[in-house]
PDB file of C-alpha atoms in Angstrom:
ATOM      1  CA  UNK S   1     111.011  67.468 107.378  1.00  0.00           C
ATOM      2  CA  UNK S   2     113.570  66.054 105.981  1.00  0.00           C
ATOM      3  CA  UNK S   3     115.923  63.167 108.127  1.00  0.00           C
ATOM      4  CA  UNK S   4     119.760  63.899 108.784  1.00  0.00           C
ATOM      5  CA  UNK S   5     121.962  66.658 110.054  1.00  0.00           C
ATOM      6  CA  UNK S   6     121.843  70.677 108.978  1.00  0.00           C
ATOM      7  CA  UNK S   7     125.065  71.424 107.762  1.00  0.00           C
ATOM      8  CA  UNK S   8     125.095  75.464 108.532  1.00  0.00           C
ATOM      9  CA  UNK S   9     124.080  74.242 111.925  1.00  0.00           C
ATOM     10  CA  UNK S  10     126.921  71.806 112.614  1.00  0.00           C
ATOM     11  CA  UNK S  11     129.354  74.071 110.806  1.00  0.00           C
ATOM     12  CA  UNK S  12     128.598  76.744 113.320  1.00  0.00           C
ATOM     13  CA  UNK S  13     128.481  74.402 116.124  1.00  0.00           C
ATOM     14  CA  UNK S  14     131.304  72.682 115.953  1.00  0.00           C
ATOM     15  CA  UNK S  15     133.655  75.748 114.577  1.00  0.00           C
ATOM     16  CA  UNK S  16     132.148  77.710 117.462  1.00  0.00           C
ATOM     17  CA  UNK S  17     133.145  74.716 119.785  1.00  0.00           C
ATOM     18  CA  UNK S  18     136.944  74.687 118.561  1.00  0.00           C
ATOM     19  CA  UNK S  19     137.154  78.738 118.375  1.00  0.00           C
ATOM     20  CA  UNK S  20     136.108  78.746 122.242  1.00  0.00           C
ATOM     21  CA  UNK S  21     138.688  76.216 123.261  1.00  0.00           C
ATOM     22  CA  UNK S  22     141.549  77.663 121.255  1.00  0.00           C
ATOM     23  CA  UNK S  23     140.982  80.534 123.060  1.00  0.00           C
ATOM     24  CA  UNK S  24     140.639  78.875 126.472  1.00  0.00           C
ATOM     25  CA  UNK S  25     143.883  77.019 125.723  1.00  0.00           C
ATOM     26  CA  UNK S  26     145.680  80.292 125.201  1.00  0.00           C
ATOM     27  CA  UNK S  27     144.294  81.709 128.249  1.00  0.00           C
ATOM     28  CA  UNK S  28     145.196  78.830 130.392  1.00  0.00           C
ATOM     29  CA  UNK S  29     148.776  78.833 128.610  1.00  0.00           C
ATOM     30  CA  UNK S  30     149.362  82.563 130.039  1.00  0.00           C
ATOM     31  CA  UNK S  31     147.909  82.130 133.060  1.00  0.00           C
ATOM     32  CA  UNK S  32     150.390  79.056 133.701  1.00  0.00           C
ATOM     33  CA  UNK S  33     153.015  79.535 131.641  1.00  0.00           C
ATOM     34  CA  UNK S  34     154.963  76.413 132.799  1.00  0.00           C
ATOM     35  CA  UNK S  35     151.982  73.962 131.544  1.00  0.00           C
ATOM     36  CA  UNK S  36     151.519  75.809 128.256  1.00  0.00           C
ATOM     37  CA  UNK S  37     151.020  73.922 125.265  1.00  0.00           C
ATOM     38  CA  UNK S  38     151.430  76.584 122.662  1.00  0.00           C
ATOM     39  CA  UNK S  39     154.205  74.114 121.003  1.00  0.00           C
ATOM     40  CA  UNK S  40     150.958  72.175 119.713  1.00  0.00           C
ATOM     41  CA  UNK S  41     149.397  75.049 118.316  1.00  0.00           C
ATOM     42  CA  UNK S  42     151.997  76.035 116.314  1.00  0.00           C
ATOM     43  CA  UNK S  43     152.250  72.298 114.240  1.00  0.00           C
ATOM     44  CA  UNK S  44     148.167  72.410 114.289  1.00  0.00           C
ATOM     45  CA  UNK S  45     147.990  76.605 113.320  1.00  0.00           C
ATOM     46  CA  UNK S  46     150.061  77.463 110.605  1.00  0.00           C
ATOM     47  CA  UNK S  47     151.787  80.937 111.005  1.00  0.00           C
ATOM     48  CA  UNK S  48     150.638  81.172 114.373  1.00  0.00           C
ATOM     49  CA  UNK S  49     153.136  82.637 116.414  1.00  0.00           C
ATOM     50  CA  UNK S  50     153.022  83.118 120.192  1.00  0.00           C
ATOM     51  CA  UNK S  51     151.725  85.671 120.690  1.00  0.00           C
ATOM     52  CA  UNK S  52     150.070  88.671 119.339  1.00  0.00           C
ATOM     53  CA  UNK S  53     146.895  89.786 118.380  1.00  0.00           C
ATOM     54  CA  UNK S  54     147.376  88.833 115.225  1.00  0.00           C
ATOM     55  CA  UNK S  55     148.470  85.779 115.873  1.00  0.00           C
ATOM     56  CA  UNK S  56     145.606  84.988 118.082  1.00  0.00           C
ATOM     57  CA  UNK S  57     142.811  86.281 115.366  1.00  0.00           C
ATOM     58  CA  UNK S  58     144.750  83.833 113.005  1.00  0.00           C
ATOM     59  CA  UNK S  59     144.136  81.100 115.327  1.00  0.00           C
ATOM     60  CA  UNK S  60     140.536  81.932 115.712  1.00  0.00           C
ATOM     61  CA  UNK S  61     139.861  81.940 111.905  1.00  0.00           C
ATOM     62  CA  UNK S  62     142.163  78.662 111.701  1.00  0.00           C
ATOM     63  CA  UNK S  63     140.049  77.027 114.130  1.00  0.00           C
ATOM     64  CA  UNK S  64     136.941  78.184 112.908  1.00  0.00           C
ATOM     65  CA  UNK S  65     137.726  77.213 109.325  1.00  0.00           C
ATOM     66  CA  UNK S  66     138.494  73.203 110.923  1.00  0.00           C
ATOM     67  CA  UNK S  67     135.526  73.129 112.524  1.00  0.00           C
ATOM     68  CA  UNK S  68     134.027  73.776 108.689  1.00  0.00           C
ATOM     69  CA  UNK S  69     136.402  71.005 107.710  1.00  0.00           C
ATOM     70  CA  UNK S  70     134.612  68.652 109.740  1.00  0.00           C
ATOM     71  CA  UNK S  71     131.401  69.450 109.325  1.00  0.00           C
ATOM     72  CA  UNK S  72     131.912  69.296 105.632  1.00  0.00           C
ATOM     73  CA  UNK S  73     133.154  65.707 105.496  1.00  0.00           C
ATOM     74  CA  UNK S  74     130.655  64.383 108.519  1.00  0.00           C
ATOM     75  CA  UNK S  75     127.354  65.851 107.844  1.00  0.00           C
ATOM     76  CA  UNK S  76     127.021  64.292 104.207  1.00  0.00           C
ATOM     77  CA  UNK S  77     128.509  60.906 105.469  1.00  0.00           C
ATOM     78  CA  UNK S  78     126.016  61.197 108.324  1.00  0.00           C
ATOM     79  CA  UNK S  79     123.134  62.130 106.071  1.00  0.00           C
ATOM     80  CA  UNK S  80     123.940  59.547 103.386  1.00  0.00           C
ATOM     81  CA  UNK S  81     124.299  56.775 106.411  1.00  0.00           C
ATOM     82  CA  UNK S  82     120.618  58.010 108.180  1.00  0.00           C
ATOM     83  CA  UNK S  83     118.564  58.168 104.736  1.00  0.00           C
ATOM     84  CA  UNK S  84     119.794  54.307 103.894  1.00  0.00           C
ATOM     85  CA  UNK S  85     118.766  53.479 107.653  1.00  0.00           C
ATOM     86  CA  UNK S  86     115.425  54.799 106.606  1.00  0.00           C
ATOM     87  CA  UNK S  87     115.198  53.106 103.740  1.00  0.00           C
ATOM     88  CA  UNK S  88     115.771  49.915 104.809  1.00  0.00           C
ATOM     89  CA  UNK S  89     112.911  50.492 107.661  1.00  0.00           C
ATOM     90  CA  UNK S  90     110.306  51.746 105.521  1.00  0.00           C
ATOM     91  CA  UNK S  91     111.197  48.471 103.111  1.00  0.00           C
ATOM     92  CA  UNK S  92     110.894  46.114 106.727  1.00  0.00           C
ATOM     93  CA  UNK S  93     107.635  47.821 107.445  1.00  0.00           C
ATOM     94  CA  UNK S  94     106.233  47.794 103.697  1.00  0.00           C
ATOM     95  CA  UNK S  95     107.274  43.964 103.426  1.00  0.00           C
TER      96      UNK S  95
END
């Protein structure tokens, strides 16, 4: 098996992690509307709005599609970072 990080798996993961607290946030925002932080979401989200259904799919795609973000500019960094850690060990242990 090959060292490092799958990046389907933390693509999903982490795009998963972001959709479910989006969608927390907005819950706790209407539940207590005086501690909302919807403000934040609309600088982070563009053309979310608050809020409508559509607005609130947006935001779930949005926040799916940075959790992508991420995981496209980690993983490979990671991976690069763990094979030359390897490599340098088996070298050590070789040597």
């Amino acid at each position: 098996m090959r060292p490092g990080l799958s990046l389907a798996a933390v693509g999903h993961a982490t795009s998963l992690l972001l959709a479910i607290s989006f969608s927390l946030c907005v819950a706790f925002d209407l539940l207590f509307p005086g501690q909302a932080m919807y403000q934040v979401w609309w600088k982070l989200l563009p053309g979310f709005t608050w809020i409508s259904w559509q607005s609130f799919l947006l935001g779930l795609v949005e926040s799916y599609g940075y959790g992508w973000y991420f995981a496209l500019i980690w993983v490979p960094i990671y991976n690069v970072f763990v094979a030359r850690g390897l490599g340098d060990r088996a070298r050590r242990a070789s040597g």
